[in-house]
Short mmCIF file of C-alpha atoms in Angstrom, two decimals:
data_model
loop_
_atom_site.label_atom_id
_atom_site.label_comp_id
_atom_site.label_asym_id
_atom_site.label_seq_id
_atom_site.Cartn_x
_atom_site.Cartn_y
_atom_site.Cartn_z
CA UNK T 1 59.02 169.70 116.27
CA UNK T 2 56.21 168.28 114.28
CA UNK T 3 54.20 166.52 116.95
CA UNK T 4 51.61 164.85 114.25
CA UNK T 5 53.15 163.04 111.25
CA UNK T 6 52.05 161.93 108.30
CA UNK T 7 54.80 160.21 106.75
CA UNK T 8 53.32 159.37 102.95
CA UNK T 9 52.85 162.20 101.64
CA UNK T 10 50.80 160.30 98.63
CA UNK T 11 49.11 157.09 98.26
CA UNK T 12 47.36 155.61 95.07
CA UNK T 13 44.83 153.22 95.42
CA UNK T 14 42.74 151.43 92.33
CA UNK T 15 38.51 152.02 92.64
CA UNK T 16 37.05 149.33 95.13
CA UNK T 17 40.04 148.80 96.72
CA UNK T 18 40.69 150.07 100.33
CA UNK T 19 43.09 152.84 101.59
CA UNK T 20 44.54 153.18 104.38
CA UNK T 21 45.91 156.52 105.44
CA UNK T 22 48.27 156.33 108.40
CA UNK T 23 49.08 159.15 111.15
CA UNK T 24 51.65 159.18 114.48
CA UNK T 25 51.46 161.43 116.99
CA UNK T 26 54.26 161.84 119.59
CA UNK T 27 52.57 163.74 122.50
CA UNK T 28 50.90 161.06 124.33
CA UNK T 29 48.66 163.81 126.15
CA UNK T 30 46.69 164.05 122.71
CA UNK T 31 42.65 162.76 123.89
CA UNK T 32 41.02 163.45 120.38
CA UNK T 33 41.99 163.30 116.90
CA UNK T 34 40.34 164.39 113.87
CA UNK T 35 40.49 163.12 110.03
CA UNK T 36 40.03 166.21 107.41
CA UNK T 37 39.68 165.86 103.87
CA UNK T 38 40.83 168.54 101.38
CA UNK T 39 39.93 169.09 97.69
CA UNK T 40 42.20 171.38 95.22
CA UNK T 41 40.73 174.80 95.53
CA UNK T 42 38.68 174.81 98.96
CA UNK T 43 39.01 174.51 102.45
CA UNK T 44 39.19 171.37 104.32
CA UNK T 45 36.33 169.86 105.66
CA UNK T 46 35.59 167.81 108.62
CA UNK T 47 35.37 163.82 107.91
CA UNK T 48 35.64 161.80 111.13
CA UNK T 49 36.90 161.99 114.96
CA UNK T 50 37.70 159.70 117.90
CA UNK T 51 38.12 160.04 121.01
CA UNK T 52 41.10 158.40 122.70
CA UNK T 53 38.91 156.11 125.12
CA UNK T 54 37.75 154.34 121.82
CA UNK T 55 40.32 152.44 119.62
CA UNK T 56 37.49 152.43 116.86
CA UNK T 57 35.45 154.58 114.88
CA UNK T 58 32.83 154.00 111.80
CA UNK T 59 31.13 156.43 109.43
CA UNK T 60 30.00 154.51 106.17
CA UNK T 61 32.93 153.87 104.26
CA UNK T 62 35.42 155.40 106.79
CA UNK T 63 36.79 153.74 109.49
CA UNK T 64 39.48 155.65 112.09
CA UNK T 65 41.16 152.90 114.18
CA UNK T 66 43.33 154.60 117.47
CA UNK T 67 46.43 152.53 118.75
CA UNK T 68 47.55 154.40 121.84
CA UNK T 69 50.51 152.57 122.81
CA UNK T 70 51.77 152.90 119.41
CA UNK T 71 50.57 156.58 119.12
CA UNK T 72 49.28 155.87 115.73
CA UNK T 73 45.79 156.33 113.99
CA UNK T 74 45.27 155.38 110.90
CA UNK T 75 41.86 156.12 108.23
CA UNK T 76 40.43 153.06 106.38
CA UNK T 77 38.11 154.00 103.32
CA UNK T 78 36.23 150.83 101.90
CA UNK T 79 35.60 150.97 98.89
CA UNK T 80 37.90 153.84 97.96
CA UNK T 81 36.00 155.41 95.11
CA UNK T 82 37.57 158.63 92.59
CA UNK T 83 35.60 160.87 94.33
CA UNK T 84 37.60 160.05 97.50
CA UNK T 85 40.97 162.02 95.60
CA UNK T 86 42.03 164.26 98.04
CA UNK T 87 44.23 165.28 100.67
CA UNK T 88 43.67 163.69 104.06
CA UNK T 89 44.93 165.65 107.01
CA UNK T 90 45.40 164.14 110.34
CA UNK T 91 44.56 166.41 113.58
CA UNK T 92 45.05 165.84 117.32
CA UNK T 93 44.22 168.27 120.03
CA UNK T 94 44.41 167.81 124.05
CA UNK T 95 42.03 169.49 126.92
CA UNK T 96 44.38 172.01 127.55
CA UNK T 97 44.62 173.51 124.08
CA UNK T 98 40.76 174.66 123.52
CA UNK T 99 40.00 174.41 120.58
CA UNK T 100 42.93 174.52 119.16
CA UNK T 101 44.26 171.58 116.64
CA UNK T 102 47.65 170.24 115.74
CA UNK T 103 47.78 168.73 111.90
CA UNK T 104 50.03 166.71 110.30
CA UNK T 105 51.34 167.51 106.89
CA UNK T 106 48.49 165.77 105.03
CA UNK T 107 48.82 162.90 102.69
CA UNK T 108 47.41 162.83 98.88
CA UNK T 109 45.42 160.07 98.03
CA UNK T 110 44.71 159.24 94.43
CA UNK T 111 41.63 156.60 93.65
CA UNK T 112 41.83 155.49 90.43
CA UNK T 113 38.90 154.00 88.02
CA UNK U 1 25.00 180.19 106.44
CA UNK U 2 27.85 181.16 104.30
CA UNK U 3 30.23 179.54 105.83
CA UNK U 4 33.59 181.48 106.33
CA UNK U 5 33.90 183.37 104.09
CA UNK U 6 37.71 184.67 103.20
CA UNK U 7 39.26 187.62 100.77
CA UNK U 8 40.89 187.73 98.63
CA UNK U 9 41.08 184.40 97.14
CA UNK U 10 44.19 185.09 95.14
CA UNK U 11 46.40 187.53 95.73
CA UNK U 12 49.88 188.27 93.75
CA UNK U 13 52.02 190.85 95.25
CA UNK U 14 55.34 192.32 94.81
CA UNK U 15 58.40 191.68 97.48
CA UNK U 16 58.14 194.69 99.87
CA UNK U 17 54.59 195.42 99.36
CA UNK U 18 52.21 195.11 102.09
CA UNK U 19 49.38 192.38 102.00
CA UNK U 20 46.20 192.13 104.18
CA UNK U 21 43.89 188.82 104.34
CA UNK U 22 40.00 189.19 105.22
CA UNK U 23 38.13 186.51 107.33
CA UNK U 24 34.26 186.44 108.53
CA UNK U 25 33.65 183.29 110.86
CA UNK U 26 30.44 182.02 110.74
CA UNK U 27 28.12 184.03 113.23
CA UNK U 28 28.25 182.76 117.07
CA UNK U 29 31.55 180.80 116.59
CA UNK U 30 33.63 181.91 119.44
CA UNK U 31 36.91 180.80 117.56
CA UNK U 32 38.65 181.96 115.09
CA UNK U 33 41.81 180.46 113.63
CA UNK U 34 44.69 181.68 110.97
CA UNK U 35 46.65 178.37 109.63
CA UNK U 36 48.82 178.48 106.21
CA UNK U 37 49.61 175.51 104.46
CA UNK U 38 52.87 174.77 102.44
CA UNK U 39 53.99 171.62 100.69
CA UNK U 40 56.68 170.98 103.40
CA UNK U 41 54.79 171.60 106.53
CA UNK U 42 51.02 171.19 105.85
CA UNK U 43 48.44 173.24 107.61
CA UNK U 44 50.73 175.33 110.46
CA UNK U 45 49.08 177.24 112.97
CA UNK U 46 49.69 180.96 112.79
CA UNK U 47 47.01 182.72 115.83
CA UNK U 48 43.64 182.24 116.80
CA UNK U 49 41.19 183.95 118.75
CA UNK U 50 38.66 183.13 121.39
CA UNK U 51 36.00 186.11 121.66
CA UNK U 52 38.02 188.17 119.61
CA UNK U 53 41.35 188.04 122.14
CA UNK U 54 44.00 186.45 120.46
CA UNK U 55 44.91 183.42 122.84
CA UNK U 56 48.13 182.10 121.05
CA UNK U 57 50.32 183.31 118.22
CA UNK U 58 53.35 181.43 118.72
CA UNK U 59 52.89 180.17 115.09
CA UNK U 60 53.26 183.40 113.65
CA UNK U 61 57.12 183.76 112.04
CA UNK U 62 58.06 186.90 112.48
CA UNK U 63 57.24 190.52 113.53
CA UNK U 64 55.96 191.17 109.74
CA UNK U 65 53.02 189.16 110.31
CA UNK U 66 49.95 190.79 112.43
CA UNK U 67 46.80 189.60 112.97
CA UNK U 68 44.15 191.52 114.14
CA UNK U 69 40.08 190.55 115.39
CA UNK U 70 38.29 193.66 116.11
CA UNK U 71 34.58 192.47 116.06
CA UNK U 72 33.15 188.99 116.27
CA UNK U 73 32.64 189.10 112.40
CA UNK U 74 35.90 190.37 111.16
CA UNK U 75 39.88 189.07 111.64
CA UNK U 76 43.00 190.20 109.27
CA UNK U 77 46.35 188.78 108.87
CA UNK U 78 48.41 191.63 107.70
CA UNK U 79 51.99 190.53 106.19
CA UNK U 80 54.02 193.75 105.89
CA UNK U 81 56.68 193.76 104.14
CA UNK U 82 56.08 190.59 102.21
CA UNK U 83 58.51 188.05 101.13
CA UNK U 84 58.61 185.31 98.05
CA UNK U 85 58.49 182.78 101.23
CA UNK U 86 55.31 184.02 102.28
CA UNK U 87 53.74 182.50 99.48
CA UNK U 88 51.37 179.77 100.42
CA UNK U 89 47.54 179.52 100.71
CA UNK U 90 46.30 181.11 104.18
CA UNK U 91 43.23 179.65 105.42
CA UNK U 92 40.86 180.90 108.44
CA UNK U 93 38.76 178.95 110.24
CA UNK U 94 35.98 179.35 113.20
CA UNK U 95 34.73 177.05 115.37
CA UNK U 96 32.18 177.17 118.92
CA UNK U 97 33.38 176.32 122.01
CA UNK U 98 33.66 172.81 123.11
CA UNK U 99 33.04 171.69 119.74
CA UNK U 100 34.06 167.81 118.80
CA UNK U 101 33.49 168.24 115.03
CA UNK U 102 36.34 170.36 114.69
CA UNK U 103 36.51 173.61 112.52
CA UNK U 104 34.83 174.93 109.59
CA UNK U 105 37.38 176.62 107.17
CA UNK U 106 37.16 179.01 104.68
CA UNK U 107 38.26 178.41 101.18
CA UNK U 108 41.86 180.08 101.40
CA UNK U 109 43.85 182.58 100.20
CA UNK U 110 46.18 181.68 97.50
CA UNK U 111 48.98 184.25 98.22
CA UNK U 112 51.84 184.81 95.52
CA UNK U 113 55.06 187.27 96.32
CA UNK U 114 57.26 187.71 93.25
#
């Protein structure tokens, strides 16, 4: 029982454009949820958080917006530039699990010039 | 800091044969986590650690997988005997308690069983 989904498993987006990347969750006990990004060949890395008493988040380009009663998040890049090819995993992780973080299946996003 | 650092980073083995993955977290992390990633489920938790006990492996699929954490610096994930199916990249990652930037993970193992 996959309890984060990512249900695109690809997205292509032309350069300057925004992308949206779109995650739902089903356990409504999630509090915080995390946005990795992976390149071909290495780990992923750590790109942006919220926490659920926020329904917005901003780093530069990247934007996480949180809709709790929908149990969906969803990652805005603007402007979505080649370098941003990669996959995007969504993670979601409650008090009672530590440290420990549920992902979704990831989604491939594909910026093109 | 190296980061966590993981070996082998490719690994082809035969069906039957036993295979052993290598992790070092990064030094004070008091986490350490096993995850594998396949096309059709993603990342997928296997075990992790907290101060080297393992706290939940519930993710692991069967009795031929073992990990082990004997020191702060050192986990393995032993796969014994080994199956085409096992073939996926196995990544470790560490993190310190309480942390809200998530985990650092290592670059993978790309594991092959023909």
């Amino acid at each position: 029982d996959q309890q984060v989904k990512q249900n695109s498993p690809s997205l292509s987006v032309q350069e300057g454009r925004i992308s949206i990347l779109n995650c739902d969750y089903t356990n409504s006990m999630f509090d915080y949820f995390l946005w990795y990004k992976k390149y071909p060949a290495e780990g992923p890395t750590f790109l942006i958080s919220i926490s659920s008493i926020k329904d917005k988040n901003e780093d530069g380009r990247f934007t996480v917006f949180l809709n709790k009663s929908a149990k969906h998040l969803s990652l805005h890049i603007v402007p979505s530039q080649p370098g941003d090819s990669a996959v995007y995993f969504c993670a979601a992780t409650r008090p009672e699990y530590g440290n420990k973080l549920v992902f979704g299946a990831g989604t491939i996003l594909r910026v093109k010039s | 800091d190296a980061g966590v650092i993981q070996s082998p980073r490719h690994e082809v083995t035969e069906m039957g044969q036993e295979v052993t993955l290598r992790c070092k977290p990064i030094s004070g992390h008091d986490y350490l986590f096993w995850y594998r990633q396949t096309m059709m489920r993603g990342l997928e938790l296997l075990i992790y650690f907290n101060n080297n006990v393992p706290i939940d492996d519930s993710g692991m699929p069967e009795d031929r997988f073992s990990a082990k954490m004997p020191n702060a610096s050192f986990s393995t994930l032993k796969i014994q005997p080994s199956e085409p199916r096992d073939s996926a990249v196995y990544f470790c990652a560490s993190s310190p308690a309480g942390s809200n930037y998530g985990y650092t993970f290592g670059s993978g193992t790309r594991l092959t069983v023909v």
